[in-house]
Coordinates of C-alpha atoms and ligand atoms in Angstrom, one line a residue:
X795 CA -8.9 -22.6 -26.1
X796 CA -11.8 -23.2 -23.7
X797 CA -14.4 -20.8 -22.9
X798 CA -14.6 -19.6 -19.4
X799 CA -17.3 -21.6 -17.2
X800 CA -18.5 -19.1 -14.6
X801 CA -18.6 -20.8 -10.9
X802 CA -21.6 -19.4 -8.6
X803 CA -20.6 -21.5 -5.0
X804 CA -16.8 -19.8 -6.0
X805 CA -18.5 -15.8 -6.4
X806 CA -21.5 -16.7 -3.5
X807 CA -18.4 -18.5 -1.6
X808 CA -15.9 -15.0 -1.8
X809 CA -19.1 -12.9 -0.6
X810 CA -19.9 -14.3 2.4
X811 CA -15.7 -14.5 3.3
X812 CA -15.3 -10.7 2.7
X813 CA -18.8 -9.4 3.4
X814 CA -19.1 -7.3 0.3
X815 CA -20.8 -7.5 -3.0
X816 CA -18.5 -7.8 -5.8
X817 CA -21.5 -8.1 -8.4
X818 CA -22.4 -3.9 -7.6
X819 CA -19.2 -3.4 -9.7
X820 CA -20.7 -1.3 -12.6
X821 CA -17.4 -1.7 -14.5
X822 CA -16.6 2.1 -14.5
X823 CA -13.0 1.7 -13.8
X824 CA -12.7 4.2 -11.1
X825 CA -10.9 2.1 -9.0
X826 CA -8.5 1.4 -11.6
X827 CA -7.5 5.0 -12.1
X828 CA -7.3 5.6 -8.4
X829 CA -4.9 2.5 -7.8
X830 CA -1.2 4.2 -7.7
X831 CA 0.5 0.8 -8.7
X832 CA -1.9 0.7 -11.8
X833 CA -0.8 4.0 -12.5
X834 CA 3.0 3.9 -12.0
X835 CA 3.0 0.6 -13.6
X836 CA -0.1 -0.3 -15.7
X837 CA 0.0 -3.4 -14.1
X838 CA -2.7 -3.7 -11.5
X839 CA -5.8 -3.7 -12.5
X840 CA -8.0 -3.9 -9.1
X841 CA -11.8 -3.6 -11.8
X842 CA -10.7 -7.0 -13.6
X843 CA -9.6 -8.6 -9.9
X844 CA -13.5 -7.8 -9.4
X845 CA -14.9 -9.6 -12.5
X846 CA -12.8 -12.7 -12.4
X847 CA -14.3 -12.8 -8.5
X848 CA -17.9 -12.1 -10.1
X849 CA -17.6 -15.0 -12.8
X850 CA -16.3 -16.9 -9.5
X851 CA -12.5 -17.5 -11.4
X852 CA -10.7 -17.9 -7.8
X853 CA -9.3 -21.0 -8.6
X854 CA -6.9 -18.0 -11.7
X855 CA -7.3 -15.1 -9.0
X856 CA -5.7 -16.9 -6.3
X857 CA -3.1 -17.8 -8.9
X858 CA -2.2 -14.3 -10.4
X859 CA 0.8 -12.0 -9.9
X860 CA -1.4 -9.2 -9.7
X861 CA -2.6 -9.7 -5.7
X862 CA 1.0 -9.4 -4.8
X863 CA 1.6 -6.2 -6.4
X864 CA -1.1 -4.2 -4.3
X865 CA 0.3 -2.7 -1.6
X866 CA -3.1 -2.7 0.6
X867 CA -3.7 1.5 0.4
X868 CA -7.6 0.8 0.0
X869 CA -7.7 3.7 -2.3
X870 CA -9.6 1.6 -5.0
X871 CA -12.0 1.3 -2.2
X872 CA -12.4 4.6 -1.1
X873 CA -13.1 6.1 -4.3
X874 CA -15.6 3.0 -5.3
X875 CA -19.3 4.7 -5.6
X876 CA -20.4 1.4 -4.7
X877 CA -19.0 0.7 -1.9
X878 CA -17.3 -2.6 -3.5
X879 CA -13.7 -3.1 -1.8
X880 CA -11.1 -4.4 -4.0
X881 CA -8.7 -4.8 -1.4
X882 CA -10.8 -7.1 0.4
X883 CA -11.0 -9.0 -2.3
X884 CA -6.9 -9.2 -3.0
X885 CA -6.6 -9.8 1.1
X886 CA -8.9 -13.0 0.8
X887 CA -7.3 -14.3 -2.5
X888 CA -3.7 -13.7 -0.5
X889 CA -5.3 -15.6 2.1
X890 CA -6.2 -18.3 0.0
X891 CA -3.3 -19.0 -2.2
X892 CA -1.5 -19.2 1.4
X893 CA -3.4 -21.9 2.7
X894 CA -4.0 -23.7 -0.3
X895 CA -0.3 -23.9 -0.9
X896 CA -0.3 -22.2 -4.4
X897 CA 2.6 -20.0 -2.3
X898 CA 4.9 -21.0 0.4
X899 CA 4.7 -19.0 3.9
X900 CA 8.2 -18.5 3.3
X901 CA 7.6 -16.8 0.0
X902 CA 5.1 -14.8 2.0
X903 CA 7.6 -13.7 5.1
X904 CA 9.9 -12.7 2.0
X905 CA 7.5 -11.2 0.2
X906 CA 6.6 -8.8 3.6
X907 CA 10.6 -8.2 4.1
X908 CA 10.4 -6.9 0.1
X909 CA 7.8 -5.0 0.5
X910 CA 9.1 -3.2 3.5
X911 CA 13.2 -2.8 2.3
X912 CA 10.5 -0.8 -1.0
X913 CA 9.4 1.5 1.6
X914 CA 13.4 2.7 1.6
X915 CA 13.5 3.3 -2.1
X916 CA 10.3 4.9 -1.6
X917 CA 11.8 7.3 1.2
X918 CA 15.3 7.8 -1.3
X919 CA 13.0 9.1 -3.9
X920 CA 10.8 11.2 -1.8
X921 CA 14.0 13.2 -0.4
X922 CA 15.4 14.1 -4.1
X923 CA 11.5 14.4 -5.2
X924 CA 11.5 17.4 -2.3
X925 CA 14.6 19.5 -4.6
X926 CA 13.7 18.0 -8.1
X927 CA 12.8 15.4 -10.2
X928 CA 13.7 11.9 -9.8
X929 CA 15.8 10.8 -12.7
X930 CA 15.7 7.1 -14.1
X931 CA 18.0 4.7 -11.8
X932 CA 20.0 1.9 -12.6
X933 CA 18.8 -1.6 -11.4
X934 CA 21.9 -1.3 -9.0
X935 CA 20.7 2.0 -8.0
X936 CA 17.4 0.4 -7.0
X937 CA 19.0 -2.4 -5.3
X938 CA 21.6 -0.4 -2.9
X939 CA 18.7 1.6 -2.2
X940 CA 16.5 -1.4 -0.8
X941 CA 19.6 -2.5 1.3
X942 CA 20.5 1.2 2.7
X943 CA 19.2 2.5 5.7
X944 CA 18.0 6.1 5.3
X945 CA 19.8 9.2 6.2
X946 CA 17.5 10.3 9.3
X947 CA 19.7 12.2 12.0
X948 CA 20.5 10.0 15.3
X949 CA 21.4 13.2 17.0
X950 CA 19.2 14.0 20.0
X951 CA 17.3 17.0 18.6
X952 CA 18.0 20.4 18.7
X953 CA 15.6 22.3 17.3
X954 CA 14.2 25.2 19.4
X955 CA 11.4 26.1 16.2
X956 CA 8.0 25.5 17.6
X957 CA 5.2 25.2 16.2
X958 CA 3.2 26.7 18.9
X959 CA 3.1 30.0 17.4
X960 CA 2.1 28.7 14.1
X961 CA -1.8 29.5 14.0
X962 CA -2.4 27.1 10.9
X963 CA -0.5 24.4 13.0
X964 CA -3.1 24.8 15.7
X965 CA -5.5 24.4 14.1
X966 CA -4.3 21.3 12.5
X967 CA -3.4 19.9 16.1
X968 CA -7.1 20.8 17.1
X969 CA -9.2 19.1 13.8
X970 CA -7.0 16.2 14.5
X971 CA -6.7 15.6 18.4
X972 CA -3.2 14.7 17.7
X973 CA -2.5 16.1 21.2
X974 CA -4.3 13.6 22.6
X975 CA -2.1 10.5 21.7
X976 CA -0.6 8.8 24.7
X977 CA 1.7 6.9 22.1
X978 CA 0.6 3.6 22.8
X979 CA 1.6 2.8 19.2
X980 CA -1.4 0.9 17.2
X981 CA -1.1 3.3 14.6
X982 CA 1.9 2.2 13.6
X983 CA 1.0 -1.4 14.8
X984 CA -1.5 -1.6 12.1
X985 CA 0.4 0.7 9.4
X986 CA 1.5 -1.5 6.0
X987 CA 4.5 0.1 5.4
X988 CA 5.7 0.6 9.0
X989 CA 9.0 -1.2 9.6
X990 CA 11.9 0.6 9.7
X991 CA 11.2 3.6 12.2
X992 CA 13.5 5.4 10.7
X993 CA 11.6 5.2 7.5
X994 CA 8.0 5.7 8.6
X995 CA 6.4 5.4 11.7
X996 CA 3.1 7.0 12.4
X997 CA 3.6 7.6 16.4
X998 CA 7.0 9.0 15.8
X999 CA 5.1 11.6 13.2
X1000 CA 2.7 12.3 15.8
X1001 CA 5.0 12.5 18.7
X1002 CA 7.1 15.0 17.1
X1003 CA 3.9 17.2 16.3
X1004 CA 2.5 16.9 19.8
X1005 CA 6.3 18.4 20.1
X1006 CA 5.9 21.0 18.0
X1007 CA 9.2 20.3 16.2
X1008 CA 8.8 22.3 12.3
X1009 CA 12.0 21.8 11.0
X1010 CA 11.8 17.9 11.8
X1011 CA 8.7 17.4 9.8
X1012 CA 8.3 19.6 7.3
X1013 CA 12.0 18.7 5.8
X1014 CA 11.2 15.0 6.3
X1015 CA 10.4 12.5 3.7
X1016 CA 8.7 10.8 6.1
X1017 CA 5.3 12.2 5.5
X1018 CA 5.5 11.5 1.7
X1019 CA 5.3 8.1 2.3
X1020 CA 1.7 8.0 4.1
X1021 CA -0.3 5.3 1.5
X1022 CA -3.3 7.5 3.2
X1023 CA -5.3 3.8 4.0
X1024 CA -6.5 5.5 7.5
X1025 CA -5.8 2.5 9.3
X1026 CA -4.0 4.1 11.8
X1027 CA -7.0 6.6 12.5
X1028 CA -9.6 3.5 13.3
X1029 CA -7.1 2.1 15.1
X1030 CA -6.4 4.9 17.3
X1031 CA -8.5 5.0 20.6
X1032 CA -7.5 8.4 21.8
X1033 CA -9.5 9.3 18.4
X1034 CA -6.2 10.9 16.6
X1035 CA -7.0 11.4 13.1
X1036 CA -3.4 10.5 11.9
X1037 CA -4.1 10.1 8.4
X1038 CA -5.6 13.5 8.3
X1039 CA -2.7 15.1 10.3
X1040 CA 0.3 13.8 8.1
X1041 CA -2.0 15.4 5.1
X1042 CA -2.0 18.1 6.8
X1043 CA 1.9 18.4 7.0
X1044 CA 2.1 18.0 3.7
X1045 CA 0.0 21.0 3.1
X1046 CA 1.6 22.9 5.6
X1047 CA 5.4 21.8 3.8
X1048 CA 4.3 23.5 0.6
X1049 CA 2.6 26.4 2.4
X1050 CA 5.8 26.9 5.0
X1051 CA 7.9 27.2 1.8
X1052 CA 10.0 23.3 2.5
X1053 CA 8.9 22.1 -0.7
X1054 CA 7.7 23.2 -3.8
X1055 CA 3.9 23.3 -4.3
X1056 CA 4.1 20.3 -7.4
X1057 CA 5.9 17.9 -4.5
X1058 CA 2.6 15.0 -5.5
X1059 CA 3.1 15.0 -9.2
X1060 CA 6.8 15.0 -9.0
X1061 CA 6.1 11.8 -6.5
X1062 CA 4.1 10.4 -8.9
X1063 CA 6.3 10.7 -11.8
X1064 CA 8.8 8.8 -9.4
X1065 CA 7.1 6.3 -9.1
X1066 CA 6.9 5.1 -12.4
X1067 CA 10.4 4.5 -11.7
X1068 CA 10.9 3.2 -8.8
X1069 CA 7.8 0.4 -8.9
X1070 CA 8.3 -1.3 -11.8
X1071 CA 11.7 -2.9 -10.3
X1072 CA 9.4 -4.0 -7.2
X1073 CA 6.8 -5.9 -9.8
X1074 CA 9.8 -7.5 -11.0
X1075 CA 11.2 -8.6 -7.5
X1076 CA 7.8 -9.8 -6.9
X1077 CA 7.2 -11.8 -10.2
X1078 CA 11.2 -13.3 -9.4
X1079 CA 10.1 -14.0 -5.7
X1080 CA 6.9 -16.3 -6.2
X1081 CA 8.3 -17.6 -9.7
X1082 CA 5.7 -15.7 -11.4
X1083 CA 8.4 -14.8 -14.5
X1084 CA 11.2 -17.2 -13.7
X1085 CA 12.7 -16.1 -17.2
X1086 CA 13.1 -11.9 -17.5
X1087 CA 11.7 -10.5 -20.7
X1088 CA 9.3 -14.2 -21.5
X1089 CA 5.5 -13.9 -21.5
X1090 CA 3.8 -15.4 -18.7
X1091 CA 1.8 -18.3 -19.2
X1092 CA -1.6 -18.3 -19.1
X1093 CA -3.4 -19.1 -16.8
X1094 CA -5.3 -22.5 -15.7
X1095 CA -8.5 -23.0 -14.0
X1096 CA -6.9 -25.7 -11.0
X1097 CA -10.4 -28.2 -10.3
X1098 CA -8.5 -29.7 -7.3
X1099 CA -8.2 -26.1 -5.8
X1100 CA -11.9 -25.6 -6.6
X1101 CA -12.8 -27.9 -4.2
X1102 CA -10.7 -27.4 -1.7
X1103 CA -12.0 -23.5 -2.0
X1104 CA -15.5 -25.1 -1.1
X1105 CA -14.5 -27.2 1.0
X1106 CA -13.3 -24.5 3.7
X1107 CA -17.3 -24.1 3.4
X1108 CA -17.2 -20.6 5.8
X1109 CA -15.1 -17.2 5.9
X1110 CA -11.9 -18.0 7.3
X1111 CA -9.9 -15.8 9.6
X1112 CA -7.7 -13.6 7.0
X1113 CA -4.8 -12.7 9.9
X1114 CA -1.2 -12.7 8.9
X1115 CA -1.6 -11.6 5.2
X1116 CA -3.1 -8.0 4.5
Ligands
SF4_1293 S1 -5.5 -1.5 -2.4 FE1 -4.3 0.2 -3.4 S2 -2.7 -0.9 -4.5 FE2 -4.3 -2.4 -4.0 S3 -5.6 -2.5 -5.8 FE3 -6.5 -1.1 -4.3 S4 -5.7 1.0 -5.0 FE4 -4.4 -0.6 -5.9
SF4_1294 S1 -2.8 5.0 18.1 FE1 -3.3 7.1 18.7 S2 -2.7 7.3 20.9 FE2 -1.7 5.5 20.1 S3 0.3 6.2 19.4 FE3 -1.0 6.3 17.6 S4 -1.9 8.4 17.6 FE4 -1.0 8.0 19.6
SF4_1295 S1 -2.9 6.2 6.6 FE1 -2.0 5.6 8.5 S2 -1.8 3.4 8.5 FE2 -2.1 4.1 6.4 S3 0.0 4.4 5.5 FE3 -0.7 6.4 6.4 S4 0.1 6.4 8.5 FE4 0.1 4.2 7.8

């Protein structure tokens, strides 16, 4: 086996595309305990995306599995004392393996419709996560899941419970400005797992607070889904602070009696569940694991994609692939 030949241009090459400092990783593996795919799946592994991009390995990093199986929350940046941003890093390898064909935009557009039929079997497991624990599923289970839409009401709403006489909802409405939105709709123009309305959709969230309709979102399992990423709340020029105000229905859920006060860990011990079949999908989808059960191959360093790496020479615009 050959030993690994760090690349300088690659590393110096990724830090001027993503304008952040991989090298200030100190290795302590926050980010790895933060990242909710790593921990439902022990698969992701955002601290060794990092060091393959400071021994400049791009040419394996743009070839992995792994940068397809984060779902862009930014948590392993958030919690990063160091301000490194993993996800900036799995963005611009996405980027990369696009345009140097290592996957097809096909697999891409595919890969996007996976990701957002997951956001149903996310949604599933949320609503039996609000009365109990999600028990293991069947792959078939899984699958109708992906393909059903959700149980949301079509009805026009009935619901004559305010929340205008709820002080803690006031306050909430207040911290937040979420009575300022004119629903324009960025939020949810810029939310990853936005799709399906009926599903998740920031502005609808919003719209039915500025509404003051309880019973609609506090039974929801809507405001489960929330990856918490903010984008919606940069995005937003009437300054809503959306992220913060779906938190705050959560709170409010557990405090208003909806949903039992261990709602998060009973999430998270659905997800171990319910993501390993997506990691699967995704490995099937880009041929990562064409054979179910085999050991993936390792990995080759690709000299031809080297170059064309340095060729590009400058940061490239990263649109269509978050
Ligand atoms: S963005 Fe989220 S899913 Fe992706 S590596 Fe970071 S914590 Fe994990
Ligand atoms: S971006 Fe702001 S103003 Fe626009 S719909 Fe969302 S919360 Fe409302
Ligand atoms: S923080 Fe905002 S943009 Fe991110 S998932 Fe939640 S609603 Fe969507």
């Amino acid at each position: 086996m050959n030993p690994i030949e760090p690349n300088p241009d690659l590393k110096k090459y990724v830090k001027n595309a993503i304008h952040a400092d991989c090298s200030l990783c100190w290795t302590c593996s926050s980010c790895d305990f933060e990242c909710p795919v790593n921990r439902a799946t022990g698969r992701l592994w955002p601290q060794k995306i990092l060091r393959m991009t400071n021994l400049g390995l791009i040419e394996e990093l743009i070839q992995m599995p792994e940068i397809w199986y984060c779902q862009t929350c930014r948590r392993c940046s958030q919690i990063c004392p160091n301000g490194v941003q993993p996800d900036k890093v799995i963005s611009f390898a996405r980027a990369e393996a696009l345009r140097l064909g290592v996957v097809s935009r096909q697999q891409v557009d595919q890969y996007y419709q996976l990701f957002a039929a997951f956001q149903r079997v996310r949604w599933q497991a949320a609503a039996i996560c609000q009365h109990g624990d999600l028990q293991p599923i069947s792959e078939r289970q899984w699958s109708q899941w992906m393909d059903k839409a959700v149980g949301e009401s079509q009805q026009p709403i009935q619901s004559t419970d305010l929340f205008q006489g709820n002080a803690a909802f006031k306050r909430t409405m207040a911290q937040t400005d979420g009575s300022l939105c004119f629903t324009c709709g960025e939020c949810s123009s810029v939310c990853p797992i936005t799709g399906d309305r009926a599903v998740f959709d920031p502005r609808a969230i919003v719209r039915t607070a500025v509404l003051g309709l309880t019973q609609e979102l506090l039974s929801s399992p809507s405001i489960w889904l929330c990856l918490e990423c903010r984008r919606c709340t940069e995005g937003c020029s009437q300054t809503v602070k959306v992220h913060q105000l779906i938190k705050e229905l959560q709170q409010l859920a557990i405090e208003s009696n909806y949903i039992a006060a261990d709602m998060q860990w009973r999430l998270a011990k659905a997800d171990k569940i319910i993501y390993p079949p997506l990691l699967d999908a995704i490995d099937a989808l880009f041929g990562f694991q064409p054979t179910k059960g085999q050991k993936r191959p390792s990995l080759q360093a690709d000299k031809s994609l080297t170059a064309k790496l340095l060729q590009n020479g400058r940061a490239h615009a990263m649109t269509n692939v978050h």
